PDB file of C-alpha atoms in Angstrom:
ATOM      1  CA  MET U   1       3.853  10.105 101.946  1.00 51.00           C
ATOM      2  CA  SER U   2       1.067   9.722  99.529  1.00 54.00           C
ATOM      3  CA  ARG U   3       1.612  10.202  95.807  1.00 58.00           C
ATOM      4  CA  SER U   4      -0.792  12.047  93.592  1.00 57.00           C
ATOM      5  CA  THR U   5      -2.611   9.850  91.169  1.00 57.00           C
ATOM      6  CA  PRO U   6      -1.320  10.490  87.598  1.00 56.00           C
ATOM      7  CA  ARG U   7      -3.850  11.686  85.092  1.00 58.00           C
ATOM      8  CA  LYS U   8      -4.815   9.376  82.277  1.00 55.00           C
ATOM      9  CA  ARG U   9      -3.759  10.620  78.914  1.00 57.00           C
ATOM     10  CA  GLY U  10      -6.596  11.086  76.503  1.00 53.00           C
ATOM     11  CA  HIS U  11      -6.300   9.509  73.052  1.00 52.00           C
ATOM     12  CA  ALA U  12      -5.571  12.020  70.312  1.00 50.00           C
ATOM     13  CA  ARG U  13      -8.467  12.311  67.944  1.00 52.00           C
ATOM     14  CA  HIS U  14      -7.994  12.772  64.224  1.00 50.00           C
ATOM     15  CA  SER U  15      -9.723  15.793  62.840  1.00 48.00           C
ATOM     16  CA  SER U  16     -11.824  13.594  60.607  1.00 48.00           C
ATOM     17  CA  ALA U  17     -13.212  11.767  63.597  1.00 48.00           C
ATOM     18  CA  SER U  18     -14.721  14.948  64.931  1.00 50.00           C
ATOM     19  CA  GLY U  19     -17.182  14.993  62.092  1.00 53.00           C
ATOM     20  CA  HIS U  20     -15.728  18.129  60.556  1.00 57.00           C
ATOM     21  CA  GLY U  21     -14.710  18.165  56.834  1.00 59.00           C
ATOM     22  CA  PRO U  22     -15.742  15.888  53.928  1.00 59.00           C
ATOM     23  CA  ARG U  23     -15.317  12.178  54.224  1.00 60.00           C
ATOM     24  CA  PRO U  24     -13.219  10.549  51.465  1.00 56.00           C
ATOM     25  CA  VAL U  25     -15.280   8.810  48.785  1.00 53.00           C
ATOM     26  CA  GLN U  26     -14.383   5.199  48.308  1.00 55.00           C
ATOM     27  CA  SER U  27     -14.658   3.824  44.750  1.00 55.00           C
ATOM     28  CA  ASP U  28     -15.289   0.292  43.666  1.00 60.00           C
ATOM     29  CA  TYR U  29     -13.399   0.224  40.356  1.00 58.00           C
ATOM     30  CA  GLU U  30     -15.032  -2.946  39.066  1.00 62.00           C
ATOM     31  CA  SER U  31     -18.491  -1.550  39.758  1.00 67.00           C
ATOM     32  CA  ASP U  32     -17.584   1.757  38.112  1.00 65.00           C
ATOM     33  CA  ALA U  33     -16.244  -0.024  35.035  1.00 62.00           C
ATOM     34  CA  ALA U  34     -19.343  -2.190  34.765  1.00 65.00           C
ATOM     35  CA  HIS U  35     -21.562   0.883  35.064  1.00 66.00           C
ATOM     36  CA  TYR U  36     -19.566   2.690  32.351  1.00 64.00           C
ATOM     37  CA  ILE U  37     -19.835  -0.261  29.961  1.00 64.00           C
ATOM     38  CA  ASP U  38     -23.565  -0.550  30.623  1.00 70.00           C
ATOM     39  CA  SER U  39     -24.100   3.139  29.937  1.00 71.00           C
ATOM     40  CA  HIS U  40     -21.697   3.222  26.932  1.00 65.00           C
ATOM     41  CA  PRO U  41     -22.358   0.091  24.870  1.00 61.00           C
ATOM     42  CA  VAL U  42     -19.566  -0.982  22.518  1.00 61.00           C
ATOM     43  CA  PRO U  43     -20.597  -0.486  18.869  1.00 66.00           C
ATOM     44  CA  VAL U  44     -21.148  -3.699  16.969  1.00 63.00           C
ATOM     45  CA  PRO U  45     -18.411  -4.140  14.294  1.00 62.00           C
ATOM     46  CA  ASN U  46     -19.366  -4.674  10.690  1.00 62.00           C
ATOM     47  CA  PRO U  47     -19.525  -8.484  10.167  1.00 59.00           C
ATOM     48  CA  ALA U  48     -18.117  -8.052   6.655  1.00 57.00           C
ATOM     49  CA  LEU U  49     -14.769  -6.956   8.136  1.00 55.00           C
ATOM     50  CA  PHE U  50     -14.236 -10.394   9.678  1.00 60.00           C
ATOM     51  CA  ASN U  51     -14.613 -12.078   6.286  1.00 65.00           C
ATOM     52  CA  ARG U  52     -12.131  -9.897   4.381  1.00 68.00           C
ATOM     53  CA  THR U  53      -9.092 -11.734   3.030  1.00 84.00           C
ATOM     54  CA  ASN U  54      -5.625 -10.314   2.380  1.00 85.00           C
ATOM     55  CA  THR U  55      -6.562 -10.149  -1.294  1.00 85.00           C
ATOM     56  CA  ASP U  56      -9.593  -8.009  -0.443  1.00 88.00           C
ATOM     57  CA  LEU U  57      -7.483  -5.689   1.705  1.00 91.00           C
ATOM     58  CA  ASN U  58      -4.796  -5.307  -0.979  1.00 92.00           C
ATOM     59  CA  LEU U  59      -7.407  -4.596  -3.621  1.00 93.00           C
ATOM     60  CA  SER U  60      -9.021  -1.984  -1.391  1.00 91.00           C
ATOM     61  CA  VAL U  61      -5.676  -0.183  -0.980  1.00 92.00           C
ATOM     62  CA  LEU U  62      -4.875  -0.279  -4.709  1.00 93.00           C
ATOM     63  CA  ARG U  63      -8.313   1.009  -5.660  1.00 92.00           C
ATOM     64  CA  ARG U  64      -7.728   4.078  -3.511  1.00 91.00           C
ATOM     65  CA  TYR U  65      -5.093   4.987  -6.107  1.00 90.00           C
ATOM     66  CA  LEU U  66      -6.649   3.543  -9.269  1.00 91.00           C
ATOM     67  CA  PRO U  67     -10.357   2.660  -8.986  1.00 91.00           C
ATOM     68  CA  SER U  68     -10.151   0.811 -12.320  1.00 91.00           C
ATOM     69  CA  ILE U  69      -8.130  -2.037 -10.744  1.00 94.00           C
ATOM     70  CA  ASN U  70     -10.464  -5.013 -10.345  1.00 94.00           C
ATOM     71  CA  SER U  71      -8.139  -7.920  -9.508  1.00 95.00           C
ATOM     72  CA  THR U  72      -4.544  -8.856  -8.708  1.00 95.00           C
ATOM     73  CA  LEU U  73      -2.917 -11.641 -10.700  1.00 95.00           C
ATOM     74  CA  SER U  74       0.284 -11.850  -8.653  1.00 93.00           C
ATOM     75  CA  ILE U  75       1.986 -10.251  -5.663  1.00 93.00           C
ATOM     76  CA  ALA U  76       5.616 -10.052  -4.527  1.00 93.00           C
ATOM     77  CA  ALA U  77       6.515  -8.801  -1.064  1.00 92.00           C
ATOM     78  CA  ASN U  78       9.341  -6.548  -2.247  1.00 94.00           C
ATOM     79  CA  ALA U  79      10.363  -5.041  -5.569  1.00 96.00           C
ATOM     80  CA  VAL U  80      12.986  -2.453  -6.543  1.00 96.00           C
ATOM     81  CA  VAL U  81      12.484  -0.188  -9.569  1.00 96.00           C
ATOM     82  CA  TYR U  82      15.363   0.833 -11.860  1.00 95.00           C
ATOM     83  CA  THR U  83      15.718   2.880 -15.031  1.00 92.00           C
ATOM     84  CA  PHE U  84      18.382   2.140 -17.620  1.00 90.00           C
ATOM     85  CA  ASN U  85      20.885   4.937 -18.166  1.00 87.00           C
ATOM     86  CA  PRO U  86      22.352   4.564 -21.694  1.00 85.00           C
ATOM     87  CA  SER U  87      25.113   7.095 -20.996  1.00 83.00           C
ATOM     88  CA  LEU U  88      26.810   4.802 -18.447  1.00 82.00           C
ATOM     89  CA  PRO U  89      25.513   2.292 -19.593  1.00 83.00           C
ATOM     90  CA  GLY U  90      23.932   0.800 -16.506  1.00 89.00           C
ATOM     91  CA  TRP U  91      21.006   0.796 -14.121  1.00 92.00           C
ATOM     92  CA  ASP U  92      19.984   3.715 -11.913  1.00 92.00           C
ATOM     93  CA  LYS U  93      17.948   3.178  -8.766  1.00 91.00           C
ATOM     94  CA  THR U  94      14.806   5.298  -8.725  1.00 91.00           C
ATOM     95  CA  GLY U  95      14.437   5.210  -4.945  1.00 91.00           C
ATOM     96  CA  ILE U  96      11.116   3.413  -5.346  1.00 93.00           C
ATOM     97  CA  GLU U  97      10.678   0.020  -3.745  1.00 95.00           C
ATOM     98  CA  GLY U  98       7.825  -1.812  -2.114  1.00 96.00           C
ATOM     99  CA  THR U  99       5.135  -4.405  -2.716  1.00 95.00           C
ATOM    100  CA  TYR U 100       4.695  -5.509  -6.334  1.00 96.00           C
ATOM    101  CA  PHE U 101       1.289  -6.189  -7.886  1.00 97.00           C
ATOM    102  CA  LEU U 102       0.311  -7.346 -11.368  1.00 97.00           C
ATOM    103  CA  CYS U 103      -3.224  -6.014 -11.795  1.00 97.00           C
ATOM    104  CA  MET U 104      -6.120  -6.268 -14.208  1.00 95.00           C
ATOM    105  CA  GLN U 105      -8.184  -3.138 -14.832  1.00 93.00           C
ATOM    106  CA  ASP U 106     -11.658  -2.303 -16.047  1.00 90.00           C
ATOM    107  CA  PRO U 107     -11.963  -0.912 -19.579  1.00 84.00           C
ATOM    108  CA  ALA U 108     -11.411   2.828 -19.653  1.00 77.00           C
ATOM    109  CA  PRO U 109     -14.669   4.722 -19.009  1.00 71.00           C
ATOM    110  CA  GLY U 110     -16.060   6.117 -22.225  1.00 64.00           C
ATOM    111  CA  ALA U 111     -13.809   3.967 -24.412  1.00 62.00           C
ATOM    112  CA  SER U 112     -15.267   2.888 -27.746  1.00 58.00           C
ATOM    113  CA  SER U 113     -14.762  -0.797 -26.930  1.00 62.00           C
ATOM    114  CA  ALA U 114     -14.448  -2.901 -23.796  1.00 68.00           C
ATOM    115  CA  THR U 115     -10.679  -3.289 -24.105  1.00 75.00           C
ATOM    116  CA  PRO U 116      -9.166  -5.062 -21.075  1.00 80.00           C
ATOM    117  CA  ARG U 117      -6.247  -3.313 -19.449  1.00 91.00           C
ATOM    118  CA  ALA U 118      -3.464  -4.348 -17.090  1.00 95.00           C
ATOM    119  CA  CYS U 119      -0.726  -2.647 -15.118  1.00 95.00           C
ATOM    120  CA  ILE U 120       2.157  -3.296 -12.770  1.00 97.00           C
ATOM    121  CA  PHE U 121       1.801  -1.376  -9.521  1.00 96.00           C
ATOM    122  CA  VAL U 122       4.714  -0.963  -7.089  1.00 95.00           C
ATOM    123  CA  LEU U 123       3.395   0.452  -3.817  1.00 94.00           C
ATOM    124  CA  ASN U 124       6.306   2.560  -2.627  1.00 93.00           C
ATOM    125  CA  ARG U 125       7.196   2.148   1.040  1.00 92.00           C
ATOM    126  CA  ARG U 126       9.897   4.819   0.877  1.00 90.00           C
ATOM    127  CA  GLY U 127       7.753   7.733  -0.233  1.00 87.00           C
ATOM    128  CA  LEU U 128       4.435   8.897  -1.637  1.00 83.00           C
ATOM    129  CA  GLU U 129       5.183   8.328  -5.319  1.00 87.00           C
ATOM    130  CA  ASN U 130       4.278   4.861  -6.579  1.00 91.00           C
ATOM    131  CA  VAL U 131       5.147   3.320  -9.939  1.00 92.00           C
ATOM    132  CA  ILE U 132       2.236   2.353 -12.176  1.00 93.00           C
ATOM    133  CA  LEU U 133       3.351   0.782 -15.439  1.00 94.00           C
ATOM    134  CA  ASP U 134       0.566   0.456 -18.006  1.00 93.00           C
ATOM    135  CA  LEU U 135       1.310  -2.745 -19.925  1.00 95.00           C
ATOM    136  CA  GLY U 136      -0.118  -1.026 -22.989  1.00 91.00           C
ATOM    137  CA  ASP U 137       3.025   1.167 -22.944  1.00 92.00           C
ATOM    138  CA  VAL U 138       5.369  -1.844 -23.062  1.00 94.00           C
ATOM    139  CA  ALA U 139       6.957  -2.618 -26.450  1.00 93.00           C
ATOM    140  CA  ASP U 140       9.079  -5.561 -25.296  1.00 93.00           C
ATOM    141  CA  PHE U 141       9.634  -7.616 -22.165  1.00 96.00           C
ATOM    142  CA  GLU U 142      12.409 -10.006 -21.134  1.00 95.00           C
ATOM    143  CA  VAL U 143      14.198 -11.285 -18.041  1.00 94.00           C
ATOM    144  CA  VAL U 144      17.972 -10.783 -17.754  1.00 92.00           C
ATOM    145  CA  ASP U 145      20.016 -11.551 -14.630  1.00 88.00           C
ATOM    146  CA  GLU U 146      16.889 -11.785 -12.454  1.00 89.00           C
ATOM    147  CA  ILE U 147      15.679  -8.329 -13.556  1.00 94.00           C
ATOM    148  CA  TYR U 148      12.420  -7.844 -15.439  1.00 96.00           C
ATOM    149  CA  ILE U 149      13.270  -5.528 -18.329  1.00 96.00           C
ATOM    150  CA  PHE U 150      10.519  -3.460 -19.954  1.00 96.00           C
ATOM    151  CA  ARG U 151      11.330  -1.541 -23.144  1.00 93.00           C
ATOM    152  CA  LEU U 152       8.731   1.171 -23.430  1.00 92.00           C
ATOM    153  CA  ARG U 153       7.155   2.512 -26.577  1.00 87.00           C
ATOM    154  CA  GLY U 154       8.899   5.574 -27.921  1.00 77.00           C
ATOM    155  CA  GLY U 155      12.338   4.567 -26.682  1.00 61.00           C
ATOM    156  CA  GLU U 156      13.019   1.262 -28.437  1.00 52.00           C
ATOM    157  CA  GLU U 157      15.656   2.642 -30.812  1.00 58.00           C
ATOM    158  CA  ASP U 158      18.065   4.393 -28.446  1.00 56.00           C
ATOM    159  CA  GLY U 159      17.200   2.537 -25.251  1.00 56.00           C
ATOM    160  CA  SER U 160      16.186   5.801 -23.596  1.00 63.00           C
ATOM    161  CA  LYS U 161      13.101   4.316 -21.974  1.00 88.00           C
ATOM    162  CA  VAL U 162      13.922   1.001 -20.370  1.00 92.00           C
ATOM    163  CA  MET U 163      12.604   0.126 -16.930  1.00 94.00           C
ATOM    164  CA  GLY U 164      13.880  -2.682 -14.742  1.00 96.00           C
ATOM    165  CA  ILE U 165      12.092  -4.311 -11.821  1.00 97.00           C
ATOM    166  CA  TRP U 166      13.817  -6.713  -9.457  1.00 96.00           C
ATOM    167  CA  ILE U 167      11.565  -8.703  -7.149  1.00 94.00           C
ATOM    168  CA  HIS U 168      12.515 -10.630  -4.049  1.00 91.00           C
ATOM    169  CA  ALA U 169      12.048 -14.366  -4.584  1.00 87.00           C
ATOM    170  CA  ASP U 170      10.548 -15.876  -1.443  1.00 85.00           C
ATOM    171  CA  LYS U 171      10.228 -19.194  -3.314  1.00 86.00           C
ATOM    172  CA  ASP U 172      12.336 -20.869  -5.985  1.00 85.00           C
ATOM    173  CA  ASP U 173       9.741 -20.322  -8.707  1.00 88.00           C
ATOM    174  CA  THR U 174       8.624 -16.786  -7.727  1.00 90.00           C
ATOM    175  CA  ARG U 175      10.453 -14.935 -10.514  1.00 92.00           C
ATOM    176  CA  VAL U 176       9.666 -17.569 -13.153  1.00 93.00           C
ATOM    177  CA  MET U 177       5.976 -17.598 -12.244  1.00 94.00           C
ATOM    178  CA  ASN U 178       5.671 -13.798 -12.251  1.00 95.00           C
ATOM    179  CA  ALA U 179       7.543 -13.498 -15.551  1.00 95.00           C
ATOM    180  CA  ALA U 180       5.192 -16.032 -17.155  1.00 95.00           C
ATOM    181  CA  LEU U 181       2.161 -14.106 -15.881  1.00 96.00           C
ATOM    182  CA  ILE U 182       3.524 -10.826 -17.281  1.00 96.00           C
ATOM    183  CA  THR U 183       4.171 -12.446 -20.675  1.00 96.00           C
ATOM    184  CA  GLU U 184       0.681 -13.934 -20.850  1.00 95.00           C
ATOM    185  CA  THR U 185      -1.004 -10.725 -19.694  1.00 95.00           C
ATOM    186  CA  LEU U 186       0.947  -8.693 -22.252  1.00 94.00           C
ATOM    187  CA  ARG U 187      -0.256 -11.057 -24.975  1.00 93.00           C
ATOM    188  CA  HIS U 188      -3.896 -10.493 -24.023  1.00 91.00           C
ATOM    189  CA  VAL U 189      -3.424  -6.710 -23.859  1.00 91.00           C
ATOM    190  CA  ARG U 190      -1.869  -6.620 -27.341  1.00 90.00           C
ATOM    191  CA  ILE U 191      -4.616  -8.772 -28.848  1.00 88.00           C
ATOM    192  CA  ALA U 192      -7.209  -6.425 -27.360  1.00 83.00           C
ATOM    193  CA  GLU U 193      -5.341  -3.377 -28.712  1.00 81.00           C
ATOM    194  CA  GLU U 194      -5.237  -4.872 -32.209  1.00 82.00           C
ATOM    195  CA  GLN U 195      -8.947  -5.610 -32.096  1.00 78.00           C
ATOM    196  CA  ASN U 196      -9.623  -2.081 -30.883  1.00 73.00           C
ATOM    197  CA  ALA U 197      -7.536  -0.635 -33.732  1.00 72.00           C
ATOM    198  CA  VAL U 198      -9.436  -2.694 -36.320  1.00 71.00           C
ATOM    199  CA  ALA U 199     -12.713  -1.479 -34.834  1.00 65.00           C
ATOM    200  CA  GLY U 200     -11.510   2.109 -35.205  1.00 63.00           C
ATOM    201  CA  GLY U 201     -11.282   2.848 -31.503  1.00 58.00           C
ATOM    202  CA  GLY U 202      -9.713   6.151 -30.502  1.00 57.00           C
ATOM    203  CA  PRO U 203      -7.266   6.916 -27.703  1.00 57.00           C
ATOM    204  CA  ALA U 204      -8.350   6.008 -24.210  1.00 56.00           C
ATOM    205  CA  PRO U 205      -9.692   8.854 -22.045  1.00 55.00           C
ATOM    206  CA  GLN U 206      -7.773  10.109 -19.035  1.00 59.00           C
ATOM    207  CA  GLU U 207      -7.504   7.638 -16.163  1.00 61.00           C
ATOM    208  CA  GLU U 208      -9.738   8.217 -13.144  1.00 65.00           C
ATOM    209  CA  LEU U 209      -7.715   8.721  -9.970  1.00 59.00           C
ATOM    210  CA  GLY U 210      -8.736   7.517  -6.524  1.00 62.00           C
ATOM    211  CA  PRO U 211      -8.760   9.597  -3.309  1.00 61.00           C
ATOM    212  CA  ALA U 212      -5.249   8.530  -2.267  1.00 60.00           C
ATOM    213  CA  MET U 213      -3.805   9.651  -5.614  1.00 57.00           C
ATOM    214  CA  GLN U 214      -5.774  12.896  -5.476  1.00 54.00           C
ATOM    215  CA  ALA U 215      -4.399  13.596  -1.995  1.00 57.00           C
ATOM    216  CA  ILE U 216      -0.837  13.291  -3.320  1.00 51.00           C
ATOM    217  CA  GLY U 217      -1.717  15.886  -5.941  1.00 46.00           C
ATOM    218  CA  ARG U 218      -0.490  14.169  -9.076  1.00 50.00           C
ATOM    219  CA  ARG U 219       0.474  10.831 -10.547  1.00 55.00           C
ATOM    220  CA  LEU U 220       4.138   9.996 -11.145  1.00 55.00           C
ATOM    221  CA  SER U 221       4.443   9.717 -14.924  1.00 57.00           C
ATOM    222  CA  LEU U 222       7.027   7.691 -16.831  1.00 58.00           C
ATOM    223  CA  SER U 223       8.450  10.983 -18.123  1.00 59.00           C
ATOM    224  CA  ASP U 224       9.068  12.021 -14.508  1.00 62.00           C
ATOM    225  CA  LEU U 225      10.724   8.692 -13.797  1.00 61.00           C
ATOM    226  CA  PHE U 226      13.139   8.862 -16.726  1.00 61.00           C
ATOM    227  CA  GLY U 227      13.605  12.618 -16.453  1.00 61.00           C
ATOM    228  CA  ALA U 228      14.902  12.182 -12.899  1.00 54.00           C
ATOM    229  CA  GLN U 229      17.964  10.258 -14.111  1.00 54.00           C
ATOM    230  CA  ASN U 230      18.898  13.280 -16.253  1.00 53.00           C
ATOM    231  CA  GLY U 231      18.167  15.810 -13.537  1.00 51.00           C
ATOM    232  CA  VAL U 232      14.961  16.925 -15.235  1.00 44.00           C
ATOM    233  CA  LYS U 233      11.884  17.505 -13.107  1.00 41.00           C
ATOM    234  CA  GLY U 234       8.602  16.609 -14.806  1.00 38.00           C
TER     235      GLY U 234
END
């Protein structure tokens, strides 16, 4: 008995093989990236940026607060600011700590004589309010138990205005070196003040503030700093 010949099964065709519907677009990523770079050239960086030192960068930051700062005499990586509380007696933390700078400043604009100025700037890493201590406001300076003690004018008698700054010593001579620089800078500031007084110079005009200080809205004054320990808001 003869058997019927089985039919051959046809191969199933994918719908895409029939020519119907869009064909997927294949992308060569390397070619696409090269084309994008060619059509969007990378801007050439300012060559001056490659030559900037850490000193230049620090000075740029400080001048955004006080444009009168023209150089830094010394830097310490970390400093903590205290005020002396005579009612305890003892030191109160102000909550301000950060990088310490001893800075020279340009003479005040409009001043009657070119009197050099200097300040200590603590760039606060814990908030927006930095400490700027004008060395012209310092009546006396000494170092006691690793703390720089500044007795400010107007509070010498009762000890009501005494600021302390402790700096981290990354080297054995860090505190000694910085203390010597403060002492020498204070001497130059006082000589300049005496010469200005003899010449009949008046009070210095108001300090110009940089864009960073203007953005904060106001400068933290020493009255604010010492008022805080008594619960007084300046």
